[in-house]
Amino acid sequence: MSALGSAPIPATPLPGVSYVMPVLNEVTHIRAAVASLLEQDYAGPMEVTLALGPSTDGTNELVAQMCAEDPRIHSVDNPAAATPVGMNLAIKASSFPIVIRVDAHSVLPKDYASIAVETLLRTQADNVGGIMDAQGTTPFERAVARAYDTKVGLGGTPFHVGGKEGPVDTVYLGVFNRESLLKVGMFNEEIRRGQDWELNRRIRDAGGLVWFTPKLKVVYRPRTSVKALVKQMYSTGLWRGELSRRFGSGLRYFVPPMMVVATALGILAGVLGFILGWVVPAVYVAFVLVSTVVYGRGMGAKGLGWFPLVLPCIHFAWGVGFIMSYTRLTSNIAGKSGR
């Protein structure tokens, strides 16, 4: 029996898995993402349920074609276009005892389900996850991917940079015992980003086990432009601030907002004639340049050129978003999903 009190999933015959994925304006990525599910080497039964938001780029038409091509693919409408709403709709529309959460920007390796199910059964965890392996194709995307995968970018959590197998606070995506998922109420539909962290918090508060294994790696495709990256990071910061206000959080989440405030005050002081005010922004510039030298190797000249722009985009957009939310200086946070 799992730590949450859910009934153990029988190991024989192999349990079925339900892949669930919210989808909105993903015509570029959706076919590759779904193909990686259909090509899994897992021998048990499977199904794919896509929760379709009101896309405007031809995504829904492409999904309809994919559903017609393979009876294992199903879709449900998600008119709210919100990730947690779509996740819950897809979970309710699926049927197997193991639920595998998938992102349209992710590509699963062939052995993902096999490793995940083995780990879930072995540990009796309620949720199992691994590493978000960010990989880009353009120089800009490669720079963003490198920032995601290093401590200087997104802070160095295990699902970004790896670590030892064991219990953790949260994981990327997630492979769930369906019964555990239903017991804690599935995803909170009011939380439009950071919903995975919040769900894992409820699982742990209920006595459940969230388990990380570095054997699970999921290829993630970063945002493709500066505008899209800034929008994503600002939204992520907004919701992290909201979650921090509601539930508390570690001190590391306050580093980007403190950096934003210190840099802004330093520039203001410098402009007003206080020479020492330039020390803080100078230190940050030095940090970015040193980080570029240390972590920018192997990206090519163009990728290396993007890296010192990508880092401030991540830090400042995330930090400003956190400040705006934590101090309640923004409105309609529910509409900020980073899409």
Short mmCIF file of C-alpha atoms in Angstrom, two decimals:
data_model
loop_
_atom_site.label_atom_id
_atom_site.label_comp_id
_atom_site.label_asym_id
_atom_site.label_seq_id
_atom_site.Cartn_x
_atom_site.Cartn_y
_atom_site.Cartn_z
CA MET A 1 0.00 0.00 0.00
CA SER A 2 1.27 3.51 -0.83
CA ALA A 3 2.08 6.00 1.88
CA LEU A 4 -1.14 7.86 1.00
CA GLY A 5 -3.18 4.74 1.73
CA SER A 6 -3.98 3.97 -1.88
CA ALA A 7 -4.28 0.34 -2.89
CA PRO A 8 -1.12 -1.06 -4.53
CA ILE A 9 -1.20 -1.44 -8.29
CA PRO A 10 -0.90 -5.11 -9.30
CA ALA A 11 2.36 -5.82 -11.13
CA THR A 12 0.89 -8.66 -13.19
CA PRO A 13 -0.48 -8.43 -15.70
CA LEU A 14 1.27 -5.18 -16.58
CA PRO A 15 -1.00 -2.29 -15.57
CA GLY A 16 -2.39 -0.01 -18.26
CA VAL A 17 -1.14 3.55 -18.55
CA SER A 18 -3.10 6.65 -19.50
CA TYR A 19 -1.10 9.50 -21.03
CA VAL A 20 -2.83 12.83 -20.43
CA MET A 21 -1.80 16.08 -22.12
CA PRO A 22 -3.28 19.61 -22.22
CA VAL A 23 -2.84 21.15 -25.67
CA LEU A 24 -3.15 24.75 -26.89
CA ASN A 25 -1.58 26.17 -30.07
CA GLU A 26 1.03 23.41 -30.36
CA VAL A 27 0.82 22.58 -34.07
CA THR A 28 4.62 22.64 -34.29
CA HIS A 29 5.22 20.14 -31.48
CA ILE A 30 2.10 18.01 -31.00
CA ARG A 31 2.76 15.27 -33.56
CA ALA A 32 6.29 14.59 -32.26
CA ALA A 33 5.07 14.64 -28.65
CA VAL A 34 2.29 12.11 -29.31
CA ALA A 35 4.51 9.96 -31.53
CA SER A 36 6.92 9.57 -28.60
CA LEU A 37 4.03 8.09 -26.59
CA LEU A 38 2.91 5.67 -29.27
CA GLU A 39 6.49 4.44 -29.73
CA GLN A 40 7.04 3.50 -26.07
CA ASP A 41 8.49 0.03 -25.46
CA TYR A 42 6.11 -0.55 -22.54
CA ALA A 43 4.26 -3.83 -23.10
CA GLY A 44 1.11 -3.01 -21.10
CA PRO A 45 -2.04 -1.42 -22.54
CA MET A 46 -2.07 2.32 -23.15
CA GLU A 47 -4.21 5.24 -24.22
CA VAL A 48 -3.57 8.91 -25.01
CA THR A 49 -6.07 11.60 -24.01
CA LEU A 50 -5.51 15.16 -25.24
CA ALA A 51 -7.39 18.07 -23.67
CA LEU A 52 -7.82 20.58 -26.49
CA GLY A 53 -8.04 24.29 -25.81
CA PRO A 54 -9.40 26.71 -28.45
CA SER A 55 -6.27 26.73 -30.60
CA THR A 56 -5.98 29.13 -33.52
CA ASP A 57 -2.98 27.64 -35.32
CA GLY A 58 -4.48 24.43 -36.72
CA THR A 59 -3.61 22.26 -33.71
CA ASN A 60 -7.12 20.90 -33.20
CA GLU A 61 -7.49 19.98 -36.87
CA LEU A 62 -4.18 18.12 -36.71
CA VAL A 63 -5.25 16.31 -33.53
CA ALA A 64 -8.52 15.25 -35.19
CA GLN A 65 -6.47 13.74 -38.00
CA MET A 66 -4.23 11.93 -35.51
CA CYS A 67 -7.26 10.54 -33.64
CA ALA A 68 -8.60 9.18 -36.93
CA GLU A 69 -5.25 7.55 -37.67
CA ASP A 70 -4.89 5.71 -34.32
CA PRO A 71 -7.76 4.53 -32.07
CA ARG A 72 -5.53 4.80 -28.99
CA ILE A 73 -5.63 8.61 -29.27
CA HIS A 74 -8.67 10.46 -27.89
CA SER A 75 -9.46 14.10 -27.27
CA VAL A 76 -11.71 16.13 -24.98
CA ASP A 77 -12.58 19.81 -25.24
CA ASN A 78 -10.98 22.24 -22.79
CA PRO A 79 -12.76 25.55 -23.52
CA ALA A 80 -11.16 27.17 -20.45
CA ALA A 81 -7.74 26.72 -22.15
CA ALA A 82 -6.20 26.28 -18.68
CA THR A 83 -3.63 23.56 -18.02
CA PRO A 84 -5.04 22.26 -14.70
CA VAL A 85 -8.59 22.23 -16.08
CA GLY A 86 -7.39 20.34 -19.15
CA MET A 87 -5.44 17.89 -16.99
CA ASN A 88 -8.50 17.09 -14.88
CA LEU A 89 -10.72 16.67 -17.94
CA ALA A 90 -8.20 14.30 -19.53
CA ILE A 91 -7.78 12.31 -16.30
CA LYS A 92 -11.54 11.90 -15.94
CA ALA A 93 -11.82 10.80 -19.58
CA SER A 94 -9.06 8.16 -19.20
CA SER A 95 -9.33 4.80 -17.48
CA PHE A 96 -6.07 3.00 -16.62
CA PRO A 97 -4.62 2.77 -13.06
CA ILE A 98 -1.44 4.69 -13.91
CA VAL A 99 -1.68 8.27 -15.15
CA ILE A 100 1.30 9.73 -17.00
CA ARG A 101 1.27 13.51 -17.30
CA VAL A 102 2.78 14.74 -20.56
CA ASP A 103 3.55 18.20 -21.95
CA ALA A 104 3.15 19.10 -25.62
CA HIS A 105 6.70 20.52 -25.55
CA SER A 106 8.09 17.22 -24.30
CA VAL A 107 9.36 14.16 -26.14
CA LEU A 108 9.54 10.94 -24.11
CA PRO A 109 12.37 8.43 -24.62
CA LYS A 110 11.16 4.96 -25.64
CA ASP A 111 11.73 3.44 -22.19
CA TYR A 112 10.07 6.24 -20.20
CA ALA A 113 6.88 4.36 -19.31
CA SER A 114 8.78 1.12 -18.58
CA ILE A 115 11.14 2.84 -16.14
CA ALA A 116 8.37 4.93 -14.59
CA VAL A 117 6.03 2.01 -13.97
CA GLU A 118 8.84 -0.16 -12.56
CA THR A 119 9.82 2.67 -10.19
CA LEU A 120 6.22 3.34 -9.16
CA LEU A 121 5.61 -0.33 -8.37
CA ARG A 122 8.97 -0.81 -6.63
CA THR A 123 8.76 2.26 -4.38
CA GLN A 124 4.97 2.27 -3.90
CA ALA A 125 5.21 6.03 -4.49
CA ASP A 126 2.16 8.11 -5.32
CA ASN A 127 4.00 10.13 -7.96
CA VAL A 128 7.27 9.48 -9.79
CA GLY A 129 9.17 11.89 -12.03
CA GLY A 130 12.58 12.62 -13.50
CA ILE A 131 14.63 15.21 -15.35
CA MET A 132 13.40 17.91 -17.70
CA ASP A 133 16.11 17.59 -20.37
CA ALA A 134 15.84 20.91 -22.21
CA GLN A 135 17.15 20.74 -25.78
CA GLY A 136 16.99 23.43 -28.43
CA THR A 137 17.45 23.38 -32.19
CA THR A 138 18.17 27.06 -32.93
CA PRO A 139 21.04 29.02 -31.30
CA PHE A 140 18.53 30.93 -29.16
CA GLU A 141 16.78 27.73 -28.04
CA ARG A 142 20.12 26.11 -27.21
CA ALA A 143 21.01 29.08 -25.02
CA VAL A 144 17.66 28.86 -23.22
CA ALA A 145 18.08 25.11 -22.78
CA ARG A 146 21.52 25.57 -21.27
CA ALA A 147 20.17 28.17 -18.86
CA TYR A 148 17.37 25.79 -17.81
CA ASP A 149 19.87 23.01 -17.16
CA THR A 150 22.26 24.98 -14.95
CA LYS A 151 22.09 26.41 -11.44
CA VAL A 152 22.61 29.95 -12.76
CA GLY A 153 19.39 29.75 -14.78
CA LEU A 154 16.50 28.16 -12.91
CA GLY A 155 18.11 27.49 -9.56
CA GLY A 156 19.35 23.92 -9.75
CA THR A 157 16.40 21.79 -8.61
CA PRO A 158 16.89 18.02 -9.17
CA PHE A 159 14.46 17.83 -12.08
CA HIS A 160 16.54 20.45 -13.90
CA VAL A 161 20.09 19.40 -13.05
CA GLY A 162 19.71 15.83 -11.77
CA GLY A 163 20.52 14.19 -8.47
CA LYS A 164 20.17 10.96 -6.50
CA GLU A 165 17.05 8.82 -6.56
CA GLY A 166 14.77 9.38 -3.60
CA PRO A 167 11.91 11.39 -2.05
CA VAL A 168 11.62 15.03 -3.15
CA ASP A 169 9.21 17.96 -2.84
CA THR A 170 8.19 17.96 -6.49
CA VAL A 171 9.05 16.43 -9.86
CA TYR A 172 8.74 17.32 -13.53
CA LEU A 173 5.48 16.13 -15.11
CA GLY A 174 4.62 13.02 -13.05
CA VAL A 175 3.57 9.37 -13.22
CA PHE A 176 0.73 8.87 -10.74
CA ASN A 177 -1.13 6.14 -8.99
CA ARG A 178 -4.62 7.12 -10.23
CA GLU A 179 -6.22 6.30 -6.88
CA SER A 180 -3.81 8.64 -5.07
CA LEU A 181 -4.47 11.37 -7.61
CA LEU A 182 -8.22 11.11 -7.08
CA LYS A 183 -7.87 11.00 -3.29
CA VAL A 184 -6.13 14.39 -3.12
CA GLY A 185 -8.54 16.00 -5.57
CA MET A 186 -6.42 16.06 -8.75
CA PHE A 187 -5.14 19.45 -9.95
CA ASN A 188 -6.25 22.73 -8.38
CA GLU A 189 -7.99 24.47 -11.28
CA GLU A 190 -7.47 27.94 -9.76
CA ILE A 191 -3.68 27.64 -10.11
CA ARG A 192 -2.64 28.19 -13.72
CA ARG A 193 1.14 27.72 -13.29
CA GLY A 194 3.03 25.82 -10.61
CA GLN A 195 0.09 23.43 -10.37
CA ASP A 196 2.45 20.44 -10.30
CA TRP A 197 4.25 21.79 -7.22
CA GLU A 198 0.95 22.52 -5.50
CA LEU A 199 -0.43 19.05 -6.27
CA ASN A 200 2.74 17.41 -4.96
CA ARG A 201 2.46 19.53 -1.81
CA ARG A 202 -1.01 18.09 -1.19
CA ILE A 203 0.21 14.56 -1.87
CA ARG A 204 3.00 14.99 0.69
CA ASP A 205 0.71 16.69 3.23
CA ALA A 206 -1.62 13.67 2.96
CA GLY A 207 1.28 11.36 3.82
CA GLY A 208 2.05 10.43 0.24
CA LEU A 209 5.40 9.86 -1.42
CA VAL A 210 6.80 11.90 -4.33
CA TRP A 211 9.81 10.12 -5.82
CA PHE A 212 12.57 11.41 -8.11
CA THR A 213 14.67 9.14 -10.32
CA PRO A 214 17.37 10.44 -12.67
CA LYS A 215 16.71 7.43 -14.92
CA LEU A 216 13.68 9.27 -16.29
CA LYS A 217 14.60 11.98 -18.78
CA VAL A 218 12.14 13.94 -20.87
CA VAL A 219 13.26 16.09 -23.78
CA TYR A 220 11.73 19.56 -23.41
CA ARG A 221 11.59 22.14 -26.21
CA PRO A 222 12.22 25.70 -24.92
CA ARG A 223 10.41 28.82 -26.05
CA THR A 224 11.53 30.01 -29.47
CA SER A 225 11.86 33.79 -29.02
CA VAL A 226 12.82 36.42 -26.47
CA LYS A 227 9.21 37.61 -26.27
CA ALA A 228 7.89 34.11 -25.60
CA LEU A 229 10.60 33.43 -23.01
CA VAL A 230 9.95 36.68 -21.13
CA LYS A 231 6.20 36.00 -21.13
CA GLN A 232 6.76 32.48 -19.81
CA MET A 233 9.18 33.58 -17.08
CA TYR A 234 7.04 36.53 -15.98
CA SER A 235 4.03 34.23 -15.64
CA THR A 236 6.11 31.65 -13.77
CA GLY A 237 7.34 34.32 -11.36
CA LEU A 238 3.80 35.62 -10.85
CA TRP A 239 2.51 32.23 -9.88
CA ARG A 240 5.52 31.37 -7.74
CA GLY A 241 4.86 34.57 -5.80
CA GLU A 242 1.21 33.61 -5.43
CA LEU A 243 2.10 30.11 -4.23
CA SER A 244 4.69 31.56 -1.85
CA ARG A 245 2.10 33.89 -0.33
CA ARG A 246 -0.40 31.07 0.08
CA PHE A 247 1.80 28.22 1.24
CA GLY A 248 5.24 29.63 2.03
CA SER A 249 8.45 28.64 0.24
CA GLY A 250 12.20 28.33 0.58
CA LEU A 251 14.50 31.34 0.63
CA ARG A 252 15.94 30.48 -2.80
CA TYR A 253 12.73 31.72 -4.44
CA PHE A 254 13.42 35.19 -3.09
CA VAL A 255 16.85 35.48 -4.75
CA PRO A 256 15.62 36.74 -8.18
CA PRO A 257 13.26 39.39 -6.74
CA MET A 258 15.96 40.58 -4.34
CA MET A 259 18.36 40.82 -7.28
CA VAL A 260 15.82 42.84 -9.27
CA VAL A 261 15.26 45.27 -6.41
CA ALA A 262 18.96 45.64 -5.61
CA THR A 263 19.89 46.20 -9.25
CA ALA A 264 17.10 48.73 -9.78
CA LEU A 265 18.05 50.65 -6.62
CA GLY A 266 21.72 50.53 -7.59
CA ILE A 267 21.04 51.98 -11.04
CA LEU A 268 18.80 54.68 -9.53
CA ALA A 269 21.48 55.59 -7.00
CA GLY A 270 24.12 55.71 -9.74
CA VAL A 271 21.98 57.97 -11.92
CA LEU A 272 21.47 60.27 -8.94
CA GLY A 273 25.22 60.58 -8.54
CA PHE A 274 26.03 57.97 -5.92
CA ILE A 275 28.91 56.17 -7.61
CA LEU A 276 28.76 53.18 -5.28
CA GLY A 277 25.24 52.53 -6.56
CA TRP A 278 26.74 51.06 -9.75
CA VAL A 279 28.42 48.29 -7.74
CA VAL A 280 25.36 46.02 -7.65
CA PRO A 281 24.52 46.18 -11.38
CA ALA A 282 28.24 45.79 -12.15
CA VAL A 283 28.37 42.66 -9.99
CA TYR A 284 25.34 41.26 -11.83
CA VAL A 285 26.89 41.97 -15.24
CA ALA A 286 30.08 40.24 -14.08
CA PHE A 287 28.00 37.28 -12.87
CA VAL A 288 26.34 36.97 -16.29
CA LEU A 289 29.65 37.20 -18.14
CA VAL A 290 31.37 34.64 -15.89
CA SER A 291 28.35 32.33 -16.21
CA THR A 292 28.56 32.65 -19.98
CA VAL A 293 32.21 31.61 -19.96
CA VAL A 294 31.63 28.72 -17.53
CA TYR A 295 28.38 27.31 -18.89
CA GLY A 296 28.32 28.53 -22.48
CA ARG A 297 30.74 26.02 -23.94
CA GLY A 298 29.59 23.73 -26.71
CA MET A 299 26.67 25.86 -27.90
CA GLY A 300 28.43 27.36 -30.89
CA ALA A 301 29.24 31.04 -31.39
CA LYS A 302 25.62 32.10 -31.97
CA GLY A 303 24.32 30.20 -28.96
CA LEU A 304 27.08 31.67 -26.84
CA GLY A 305 26.08 35.12 -28.05
CA TRP A 306 22.49 34.60 -26.90
CA PHE A 307 23.37 33.27 -23.45
CA PRO A 308 24.19 36.64 -21.77
CA LEU A 309 20.79 37.93 -22.96
CA VAL A 310 18.83 34.83 -21.99
CA LEU A 311 19.99 34.87 -18.36
CA PRO A 312 18.73 38.42 -17.61
CA CYS A 313 15.48 37.63 -19.44
CA ILE A 314 14.91 34.70 -17.10
CA HIS A 315 16.08 36.43 -13.91
CA PHE A 316 14.38 39.80 -14.35
CA ALA A 317 11.11 38.56 -15.88
CA TRP A 318 10.77 35.91 -13.14
CA GLY A 319 11.81 38.33 -10.39
CA VAL A 320 9.46 41.12 -11.51
CA GLY A 321 6.60 38.65 -11.78
CA PHE A 322 7.27 37.37 -8.26
CA ILE A 323 7.32 40.91 -6.85
CA MET A 324 4.14 41.91 -8.66
CA SER A 325 2.26 38.88 -7.34
CA TYR A 326 3.73 38.69 -3.85
CA THR A 327 2.96 42.35 -3.21
CA ARG A 328 -0.40 42.06 -5.01
CA LEU A 329 0.53 44.70 -7.57
CA THR A 330 -1.02 42.80 -10.46
CA SER A 331 -4.59 41.95 -11.42
CA ASN A 332 -6.17 38.99 -13.22
CA ILE A 333 -3.39 36.60 -12.27
CA ALA A 334 -5.61 33.73 -13.38
CA GLY A 335 -5.19 34.99 -16.95
CA LYS A 336 -1.39 34.83 -16.79
CA SER A 337 -0.45 31.33 -17.91
CA GLY A 338 2.66 32.11 -19.95
CA ARG A 339 1.22 30.92 -23.25
#
